[in-house]
Short mmCIF file of N, CA, C and O in Angstrom, two decimals:
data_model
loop_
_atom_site.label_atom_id
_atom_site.label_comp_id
_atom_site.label_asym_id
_atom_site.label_seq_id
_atom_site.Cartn_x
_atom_site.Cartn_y
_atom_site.Cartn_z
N UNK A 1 -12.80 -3.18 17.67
CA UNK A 1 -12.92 -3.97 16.45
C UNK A 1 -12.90 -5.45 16.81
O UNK A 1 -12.07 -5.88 17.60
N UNK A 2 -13.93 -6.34 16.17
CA UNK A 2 -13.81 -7.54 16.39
C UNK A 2 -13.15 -8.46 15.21
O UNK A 2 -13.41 -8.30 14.02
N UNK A 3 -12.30 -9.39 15.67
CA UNK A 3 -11.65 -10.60 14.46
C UNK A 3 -12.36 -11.79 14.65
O UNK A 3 -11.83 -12.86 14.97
N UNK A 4 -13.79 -11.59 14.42
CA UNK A 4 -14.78 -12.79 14.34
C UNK A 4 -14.10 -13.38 12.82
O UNK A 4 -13.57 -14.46 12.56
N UNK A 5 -14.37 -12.21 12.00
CA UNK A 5 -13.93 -12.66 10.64
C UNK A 5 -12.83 -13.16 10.10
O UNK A 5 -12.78 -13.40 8.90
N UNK A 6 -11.94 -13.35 10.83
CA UNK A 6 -10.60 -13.95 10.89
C UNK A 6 -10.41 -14.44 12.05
O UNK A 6 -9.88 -13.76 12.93
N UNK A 7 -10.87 -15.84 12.27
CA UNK A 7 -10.43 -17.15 12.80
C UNK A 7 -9.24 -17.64 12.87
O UNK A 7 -8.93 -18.01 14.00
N UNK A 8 -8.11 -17.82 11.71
CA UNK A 8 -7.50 -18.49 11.52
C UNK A 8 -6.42 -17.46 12.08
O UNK A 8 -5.63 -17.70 12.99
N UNK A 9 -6.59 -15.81 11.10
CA UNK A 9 -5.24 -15.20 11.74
C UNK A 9 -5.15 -15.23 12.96
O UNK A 9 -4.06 -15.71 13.28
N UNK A 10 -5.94 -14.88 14.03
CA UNK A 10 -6.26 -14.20 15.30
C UNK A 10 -5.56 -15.57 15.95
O UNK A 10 -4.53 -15.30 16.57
N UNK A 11 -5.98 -17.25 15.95
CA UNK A 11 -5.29 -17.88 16.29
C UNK A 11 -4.59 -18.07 16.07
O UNK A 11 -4.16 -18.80 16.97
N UNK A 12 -3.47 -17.92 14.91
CA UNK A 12 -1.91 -17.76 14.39
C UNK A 12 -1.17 -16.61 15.30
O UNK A 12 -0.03 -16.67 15.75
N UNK A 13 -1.90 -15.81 15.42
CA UNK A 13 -1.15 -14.80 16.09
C UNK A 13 -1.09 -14.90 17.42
O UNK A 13 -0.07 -14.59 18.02
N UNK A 14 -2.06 -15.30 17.96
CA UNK A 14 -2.01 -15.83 19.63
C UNK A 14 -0.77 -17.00 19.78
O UNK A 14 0.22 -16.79 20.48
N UNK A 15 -0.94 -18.05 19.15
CA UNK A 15 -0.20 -19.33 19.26
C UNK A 15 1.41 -18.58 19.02
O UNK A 15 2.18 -19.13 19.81
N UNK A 16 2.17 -17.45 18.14
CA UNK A 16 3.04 -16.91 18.33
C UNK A 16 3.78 -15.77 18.56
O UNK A 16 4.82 -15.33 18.07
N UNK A 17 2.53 -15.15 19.94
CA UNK A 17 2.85 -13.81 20.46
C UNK A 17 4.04 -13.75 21.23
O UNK A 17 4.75 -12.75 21.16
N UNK A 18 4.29 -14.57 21.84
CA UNK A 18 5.64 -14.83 22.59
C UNK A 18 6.71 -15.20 22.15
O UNK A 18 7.74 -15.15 22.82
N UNK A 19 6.65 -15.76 20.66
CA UNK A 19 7.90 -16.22 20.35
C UNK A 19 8.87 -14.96 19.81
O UNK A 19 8.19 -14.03 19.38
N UNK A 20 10.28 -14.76 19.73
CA UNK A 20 11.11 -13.86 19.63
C UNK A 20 10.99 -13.18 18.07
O UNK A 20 10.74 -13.79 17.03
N UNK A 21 11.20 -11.93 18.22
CA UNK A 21 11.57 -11.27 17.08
C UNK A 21 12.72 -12.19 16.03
O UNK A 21 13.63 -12.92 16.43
N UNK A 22 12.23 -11.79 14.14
CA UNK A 22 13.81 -12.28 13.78
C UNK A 22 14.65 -11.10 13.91
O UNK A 22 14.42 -9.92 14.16
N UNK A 23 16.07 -12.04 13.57
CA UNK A 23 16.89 -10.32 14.09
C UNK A 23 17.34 -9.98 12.78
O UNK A 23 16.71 -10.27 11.77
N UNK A 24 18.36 -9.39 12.79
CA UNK A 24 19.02 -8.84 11.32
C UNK A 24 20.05 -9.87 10.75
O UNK A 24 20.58 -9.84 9.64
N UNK A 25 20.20 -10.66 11.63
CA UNK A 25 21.65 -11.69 11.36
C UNK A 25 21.24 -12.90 10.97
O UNK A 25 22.03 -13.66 10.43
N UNK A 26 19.49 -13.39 11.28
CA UNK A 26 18.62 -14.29 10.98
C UNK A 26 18.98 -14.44 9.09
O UNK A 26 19.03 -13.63 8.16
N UNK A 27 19.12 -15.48 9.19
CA UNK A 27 18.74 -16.34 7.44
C UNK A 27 17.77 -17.14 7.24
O UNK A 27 17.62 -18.31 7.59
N UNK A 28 17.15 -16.46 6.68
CA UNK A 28 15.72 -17.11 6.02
C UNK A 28 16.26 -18.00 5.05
O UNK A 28 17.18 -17.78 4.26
N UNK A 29 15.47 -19.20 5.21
CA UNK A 29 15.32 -20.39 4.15
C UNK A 29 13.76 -20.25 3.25
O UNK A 29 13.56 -20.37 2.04
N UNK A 30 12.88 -19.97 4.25
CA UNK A 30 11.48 -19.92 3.44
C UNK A 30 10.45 -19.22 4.07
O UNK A 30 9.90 -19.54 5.12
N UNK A 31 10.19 -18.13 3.28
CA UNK A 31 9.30 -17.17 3.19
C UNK A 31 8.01 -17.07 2.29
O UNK A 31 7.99 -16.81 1.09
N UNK A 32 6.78 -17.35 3.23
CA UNK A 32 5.07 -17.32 2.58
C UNK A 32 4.12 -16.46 2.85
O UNK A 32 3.51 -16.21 3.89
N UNK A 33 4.06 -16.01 1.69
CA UNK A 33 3.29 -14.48 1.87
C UNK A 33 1.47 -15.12 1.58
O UNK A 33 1.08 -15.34 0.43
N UNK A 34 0.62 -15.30 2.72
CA UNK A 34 -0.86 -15.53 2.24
C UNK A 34 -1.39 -14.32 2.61
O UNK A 34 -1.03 -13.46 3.42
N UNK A 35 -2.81 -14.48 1.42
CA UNK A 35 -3.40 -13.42 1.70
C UNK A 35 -5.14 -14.07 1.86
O UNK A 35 -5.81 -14.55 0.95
N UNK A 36 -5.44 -13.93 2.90
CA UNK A 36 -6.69 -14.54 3.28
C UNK A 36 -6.70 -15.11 4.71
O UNK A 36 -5.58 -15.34 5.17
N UNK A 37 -7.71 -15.37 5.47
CA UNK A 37 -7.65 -15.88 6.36
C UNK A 37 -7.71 -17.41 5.99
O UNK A 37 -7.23 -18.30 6.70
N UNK A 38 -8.25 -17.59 5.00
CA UNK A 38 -8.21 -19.26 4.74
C UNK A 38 -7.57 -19.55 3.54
O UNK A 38 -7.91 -20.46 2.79
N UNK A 39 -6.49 -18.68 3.32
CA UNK A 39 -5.70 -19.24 1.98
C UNK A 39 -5.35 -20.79 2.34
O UNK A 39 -4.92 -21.06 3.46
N UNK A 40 -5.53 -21.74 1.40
CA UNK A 40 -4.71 -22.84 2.01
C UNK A 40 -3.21 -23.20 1.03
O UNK A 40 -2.62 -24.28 0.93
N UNK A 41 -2.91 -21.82 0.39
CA UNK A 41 -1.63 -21.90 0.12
C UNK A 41 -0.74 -20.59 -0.33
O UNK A 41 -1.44 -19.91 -1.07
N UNK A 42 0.05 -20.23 -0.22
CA UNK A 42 0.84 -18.70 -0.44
C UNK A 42 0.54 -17.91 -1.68
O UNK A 42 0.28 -18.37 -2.79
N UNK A 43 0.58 -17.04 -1.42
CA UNK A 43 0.79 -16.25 -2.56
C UNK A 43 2.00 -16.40 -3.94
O UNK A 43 2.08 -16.67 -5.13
N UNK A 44 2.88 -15.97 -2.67
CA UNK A 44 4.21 -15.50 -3.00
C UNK A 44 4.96 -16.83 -1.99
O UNK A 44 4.73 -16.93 -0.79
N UNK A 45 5.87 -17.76 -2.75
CA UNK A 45 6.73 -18.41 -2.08
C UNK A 45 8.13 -18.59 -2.18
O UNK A 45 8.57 -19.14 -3.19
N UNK A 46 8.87 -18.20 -1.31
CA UNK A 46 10.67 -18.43 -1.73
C UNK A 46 11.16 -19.58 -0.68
O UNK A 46 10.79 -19.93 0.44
N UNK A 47 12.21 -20.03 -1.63
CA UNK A 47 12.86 -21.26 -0.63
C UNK A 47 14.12 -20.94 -1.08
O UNK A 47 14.18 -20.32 -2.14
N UNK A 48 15.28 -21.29 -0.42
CA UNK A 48 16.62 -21.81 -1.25
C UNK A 48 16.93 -20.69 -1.55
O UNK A 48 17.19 -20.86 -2.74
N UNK A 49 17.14 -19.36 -1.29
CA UNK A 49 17.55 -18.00 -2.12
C UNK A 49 16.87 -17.22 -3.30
O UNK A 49 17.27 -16.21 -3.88
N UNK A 50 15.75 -17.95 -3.48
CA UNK A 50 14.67 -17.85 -5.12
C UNK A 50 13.07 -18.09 -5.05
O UNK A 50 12.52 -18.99 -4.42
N UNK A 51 12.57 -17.32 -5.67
CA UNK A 51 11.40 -17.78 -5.42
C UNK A 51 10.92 -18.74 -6.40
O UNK A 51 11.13 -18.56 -7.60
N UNK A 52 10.24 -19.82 -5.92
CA UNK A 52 9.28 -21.11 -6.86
C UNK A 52 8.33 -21.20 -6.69
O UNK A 52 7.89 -22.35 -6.75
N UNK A 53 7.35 -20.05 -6.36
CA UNK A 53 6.10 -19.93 -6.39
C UNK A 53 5.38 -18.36 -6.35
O UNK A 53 5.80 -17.68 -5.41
N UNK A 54 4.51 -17.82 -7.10
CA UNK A 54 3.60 -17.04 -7.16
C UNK A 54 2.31 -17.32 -8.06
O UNK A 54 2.11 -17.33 -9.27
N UNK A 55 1.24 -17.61 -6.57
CA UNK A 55 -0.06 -17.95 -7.29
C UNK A 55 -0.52 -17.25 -6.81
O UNK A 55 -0.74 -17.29 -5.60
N UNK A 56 -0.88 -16.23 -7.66
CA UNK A 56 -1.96 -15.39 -7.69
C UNK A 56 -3.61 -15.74 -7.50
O UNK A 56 -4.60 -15.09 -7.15
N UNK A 57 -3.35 -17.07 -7.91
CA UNK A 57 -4.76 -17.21 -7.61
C UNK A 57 -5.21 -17.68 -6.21
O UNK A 57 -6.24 -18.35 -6.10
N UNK A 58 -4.49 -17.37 -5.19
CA UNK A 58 -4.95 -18.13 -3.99
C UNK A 58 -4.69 -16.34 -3.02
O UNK A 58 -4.69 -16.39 -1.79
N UNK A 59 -4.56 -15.45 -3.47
CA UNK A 59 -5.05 -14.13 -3.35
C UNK A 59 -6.18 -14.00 -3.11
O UNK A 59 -6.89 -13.14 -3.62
N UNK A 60 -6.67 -15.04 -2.10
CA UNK A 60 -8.57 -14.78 -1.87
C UNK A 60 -9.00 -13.63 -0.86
O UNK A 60 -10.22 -13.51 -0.74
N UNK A 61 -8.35 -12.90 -0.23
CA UNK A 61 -8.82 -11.28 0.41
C UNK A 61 -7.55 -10.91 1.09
O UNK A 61 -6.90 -11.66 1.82
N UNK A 62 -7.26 -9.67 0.79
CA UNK A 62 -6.10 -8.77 0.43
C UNK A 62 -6.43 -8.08 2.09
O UNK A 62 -5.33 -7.93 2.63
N UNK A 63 -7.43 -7.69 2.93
CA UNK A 63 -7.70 -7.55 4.05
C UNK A 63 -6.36 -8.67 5.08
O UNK A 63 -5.45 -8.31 5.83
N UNK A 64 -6.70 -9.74 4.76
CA UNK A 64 -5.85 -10.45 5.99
C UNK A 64 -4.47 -10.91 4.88
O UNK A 64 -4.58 -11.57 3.85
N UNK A 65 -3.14 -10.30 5.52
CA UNK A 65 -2.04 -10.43 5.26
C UNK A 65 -1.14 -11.47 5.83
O UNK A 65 -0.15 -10.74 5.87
N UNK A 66 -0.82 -12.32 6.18
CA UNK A 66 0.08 -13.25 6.94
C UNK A 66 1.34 -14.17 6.43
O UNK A 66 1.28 -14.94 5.47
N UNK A 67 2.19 -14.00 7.03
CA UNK A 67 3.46 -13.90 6.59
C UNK A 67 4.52 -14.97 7.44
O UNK A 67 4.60 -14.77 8.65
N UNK A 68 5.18 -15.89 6.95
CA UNK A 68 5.74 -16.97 7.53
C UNK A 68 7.04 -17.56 7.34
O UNK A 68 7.24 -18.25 6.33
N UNK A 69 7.75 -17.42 7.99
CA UNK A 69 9.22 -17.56 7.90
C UNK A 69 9.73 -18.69 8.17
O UNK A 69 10.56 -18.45 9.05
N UNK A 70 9.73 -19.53 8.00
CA UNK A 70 10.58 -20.65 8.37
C UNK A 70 9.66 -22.08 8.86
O UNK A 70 9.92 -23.17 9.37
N UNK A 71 9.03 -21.72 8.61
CA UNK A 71 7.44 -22.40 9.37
C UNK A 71 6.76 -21.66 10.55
O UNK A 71 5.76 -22.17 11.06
N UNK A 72 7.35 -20.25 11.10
CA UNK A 72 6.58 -19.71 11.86
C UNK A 72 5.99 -18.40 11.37
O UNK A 72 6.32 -17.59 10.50
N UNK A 73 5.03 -18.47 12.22
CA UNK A 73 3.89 -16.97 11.64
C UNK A 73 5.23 -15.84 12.00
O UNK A 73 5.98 -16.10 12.95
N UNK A 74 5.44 -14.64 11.18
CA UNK A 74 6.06 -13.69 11.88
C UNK A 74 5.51 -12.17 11.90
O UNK A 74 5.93 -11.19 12.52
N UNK A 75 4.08 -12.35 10.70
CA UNK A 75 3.54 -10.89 10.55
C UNK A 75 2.19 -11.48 10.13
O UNK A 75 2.11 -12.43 9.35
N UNK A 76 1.11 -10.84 10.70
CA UNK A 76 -0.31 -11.37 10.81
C UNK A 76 -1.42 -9.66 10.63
O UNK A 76 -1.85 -9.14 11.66
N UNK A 77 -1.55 -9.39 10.03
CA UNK A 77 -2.86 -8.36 9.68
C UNK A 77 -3.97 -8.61 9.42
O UNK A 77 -4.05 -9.52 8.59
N UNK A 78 -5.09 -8.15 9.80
CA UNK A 78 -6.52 -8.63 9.67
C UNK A 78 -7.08 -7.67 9.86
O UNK A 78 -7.17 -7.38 11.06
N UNK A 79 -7.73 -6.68 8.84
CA UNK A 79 -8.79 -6.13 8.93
C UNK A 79 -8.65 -4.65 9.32
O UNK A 79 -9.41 -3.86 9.89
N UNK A 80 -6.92 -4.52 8.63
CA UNK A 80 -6.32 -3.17 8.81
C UNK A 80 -5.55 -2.81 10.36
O UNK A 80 -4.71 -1.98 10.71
N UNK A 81 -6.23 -3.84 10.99
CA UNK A 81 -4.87 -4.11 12.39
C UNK A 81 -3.69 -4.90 12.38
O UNK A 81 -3.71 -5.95 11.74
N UNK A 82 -2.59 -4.53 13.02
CA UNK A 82 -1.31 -5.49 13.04
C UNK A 82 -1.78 -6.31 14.23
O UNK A 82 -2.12 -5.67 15.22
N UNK A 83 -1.85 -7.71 14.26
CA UNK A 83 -2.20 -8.48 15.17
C UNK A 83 -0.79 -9.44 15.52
O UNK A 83 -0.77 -10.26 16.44
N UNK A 84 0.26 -9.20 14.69
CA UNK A 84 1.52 -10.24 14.94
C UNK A 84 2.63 -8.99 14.13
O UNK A 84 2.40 -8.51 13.02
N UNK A 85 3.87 -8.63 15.01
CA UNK A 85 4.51 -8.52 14.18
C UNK A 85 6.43 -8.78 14.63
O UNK A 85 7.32 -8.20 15.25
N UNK A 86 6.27 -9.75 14.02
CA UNK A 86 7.55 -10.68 14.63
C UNK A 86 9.39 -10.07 13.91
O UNK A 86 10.54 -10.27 14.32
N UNK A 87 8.75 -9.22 12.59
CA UNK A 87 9.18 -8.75 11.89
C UNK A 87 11.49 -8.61 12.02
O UNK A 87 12.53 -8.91 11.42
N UNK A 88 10.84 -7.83 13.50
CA UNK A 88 12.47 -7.23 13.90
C UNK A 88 13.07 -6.80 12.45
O UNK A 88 12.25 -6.30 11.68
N UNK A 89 14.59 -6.95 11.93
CA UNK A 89 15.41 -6.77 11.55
C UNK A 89 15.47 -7.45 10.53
O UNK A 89 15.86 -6.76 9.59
N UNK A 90 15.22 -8.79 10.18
CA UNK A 90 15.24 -9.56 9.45
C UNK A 90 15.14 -9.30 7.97
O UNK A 90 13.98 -9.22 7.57
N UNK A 91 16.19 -9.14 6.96
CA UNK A 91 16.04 -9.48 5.53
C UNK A 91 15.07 -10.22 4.58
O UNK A 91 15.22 -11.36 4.13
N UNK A 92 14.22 -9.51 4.39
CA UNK A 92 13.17 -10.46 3.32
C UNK A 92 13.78 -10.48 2.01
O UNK A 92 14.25 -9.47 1.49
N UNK A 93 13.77 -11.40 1.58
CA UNK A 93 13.84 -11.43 -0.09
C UNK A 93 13.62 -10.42 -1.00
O UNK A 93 12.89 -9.49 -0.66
N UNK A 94 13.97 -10.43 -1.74
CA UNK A 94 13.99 -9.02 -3.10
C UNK A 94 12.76 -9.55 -4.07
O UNK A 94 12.57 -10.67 -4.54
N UNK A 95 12.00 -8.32 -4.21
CA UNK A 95 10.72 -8.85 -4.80
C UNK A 95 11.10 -9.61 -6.45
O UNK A 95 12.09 -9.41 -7.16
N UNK A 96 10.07 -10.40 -6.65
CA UNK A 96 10.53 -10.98 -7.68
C UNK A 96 10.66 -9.86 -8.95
O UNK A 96 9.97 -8.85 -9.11
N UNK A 97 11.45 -10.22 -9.55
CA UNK A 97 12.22 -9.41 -11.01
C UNK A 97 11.02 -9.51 -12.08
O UNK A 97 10.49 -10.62 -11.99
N UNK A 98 10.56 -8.86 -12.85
CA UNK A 98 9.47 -8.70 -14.05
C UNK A 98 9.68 -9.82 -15.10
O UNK A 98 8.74 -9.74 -15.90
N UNK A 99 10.55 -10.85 -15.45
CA UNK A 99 10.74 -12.03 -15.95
C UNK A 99 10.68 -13.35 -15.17
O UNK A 99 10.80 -14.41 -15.79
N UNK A 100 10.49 -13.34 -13.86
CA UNK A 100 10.48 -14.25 -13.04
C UNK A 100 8.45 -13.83 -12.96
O UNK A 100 7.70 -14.81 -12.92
N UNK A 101 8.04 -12.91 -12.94
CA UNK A 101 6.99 -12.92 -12.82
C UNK A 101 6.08 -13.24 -14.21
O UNK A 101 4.99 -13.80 -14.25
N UNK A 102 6.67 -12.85 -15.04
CA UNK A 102 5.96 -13.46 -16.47
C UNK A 102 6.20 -14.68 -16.39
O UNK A 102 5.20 -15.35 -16.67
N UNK A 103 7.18 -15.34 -16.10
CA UNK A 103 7.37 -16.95 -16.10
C UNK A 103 5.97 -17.56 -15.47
O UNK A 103 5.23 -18.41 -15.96
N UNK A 104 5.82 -16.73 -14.05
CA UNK A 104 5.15 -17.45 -12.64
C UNK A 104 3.75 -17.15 -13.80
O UNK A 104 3.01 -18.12 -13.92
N UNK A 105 3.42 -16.02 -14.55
CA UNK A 105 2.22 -16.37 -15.25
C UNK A 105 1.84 -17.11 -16.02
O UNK A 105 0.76 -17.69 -16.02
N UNK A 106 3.13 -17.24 -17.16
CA UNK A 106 2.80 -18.62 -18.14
C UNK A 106 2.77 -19.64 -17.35
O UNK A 106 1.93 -20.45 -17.72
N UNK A 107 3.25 -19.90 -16.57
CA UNK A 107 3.11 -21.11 -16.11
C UNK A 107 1.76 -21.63 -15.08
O UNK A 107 1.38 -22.78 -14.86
N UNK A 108 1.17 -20.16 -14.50
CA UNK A 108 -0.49 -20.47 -14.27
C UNK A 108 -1.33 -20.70 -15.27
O UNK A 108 -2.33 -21.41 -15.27
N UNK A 109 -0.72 -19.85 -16.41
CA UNK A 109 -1.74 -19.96 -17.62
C UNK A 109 -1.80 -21.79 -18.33
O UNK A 109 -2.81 -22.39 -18.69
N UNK A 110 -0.38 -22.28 -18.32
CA UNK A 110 -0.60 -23.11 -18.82
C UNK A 110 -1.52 -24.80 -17.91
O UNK A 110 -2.00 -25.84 -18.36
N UNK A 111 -1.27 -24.04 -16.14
CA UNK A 111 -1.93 -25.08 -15.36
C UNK A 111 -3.11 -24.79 -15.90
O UNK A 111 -3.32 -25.66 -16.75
N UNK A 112 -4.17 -23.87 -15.86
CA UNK A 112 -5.51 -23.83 -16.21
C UNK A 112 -6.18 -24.39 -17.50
O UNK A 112 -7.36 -24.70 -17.66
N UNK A 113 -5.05 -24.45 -18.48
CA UNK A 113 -4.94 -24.94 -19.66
C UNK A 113 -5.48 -26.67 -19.83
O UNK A 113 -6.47 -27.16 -20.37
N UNK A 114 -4.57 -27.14 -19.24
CA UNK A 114 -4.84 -28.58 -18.84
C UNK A 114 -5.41 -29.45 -18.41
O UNK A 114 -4.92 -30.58 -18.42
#
């Protein structure tokens, strides 16, 4: 299989094949879920214990998954291969609650609005 079509993951994942697993004892401050090889911004974003971001609209292809912890890549998929997975042990956040996600919509609805 070739990752012509993903540029961006394939070099995210090279640039942090060597760096260490997180472990289980690791505390995340900020976690970015993109989906695209050229998202130029998260999906899904948490900082601070909470999430303050879900834009759905930057969901531009569900194929390349990439995932970022702290400012480093730690899980990279492209094209149905795992190309990064830094994953270890580490605690991710609790998906957002069904009122935190109606919020994250009115509040796209009302950016488009404007």
């Amino acid at each position: 299989m070739t990752f012509d079509n993903y540029p961006i993951a394939r070099r995210n994942a090279e640039k942090f094949k060597n760096y260490p697993y997180f472990t289980e004892d690791y505390t995340l401050r900020e976690f970015e879920w993109f989906f695209g090889d050229e998202a130029p911004v998260s999906t899904f974003h948490w900082y601070n214990d909470r999430w303050i971001d879900i834009a759905l609209d930057y969901m531009l292809d569900a194929t390349v998954k990439q995932i970022r912890i702290d400012g480093e890549w730690a899980y990279i998929e492209a094209g149905g291969k795992v190309l990064l997975n830094r994953l270890g042990g580490v605690n991710l956040p609790p998906l957002p609650s069904e009122s935190q996600l109606i919020q994250f919509y009115i509040n796209a609805l009302a950016k488009t609005d404007s």
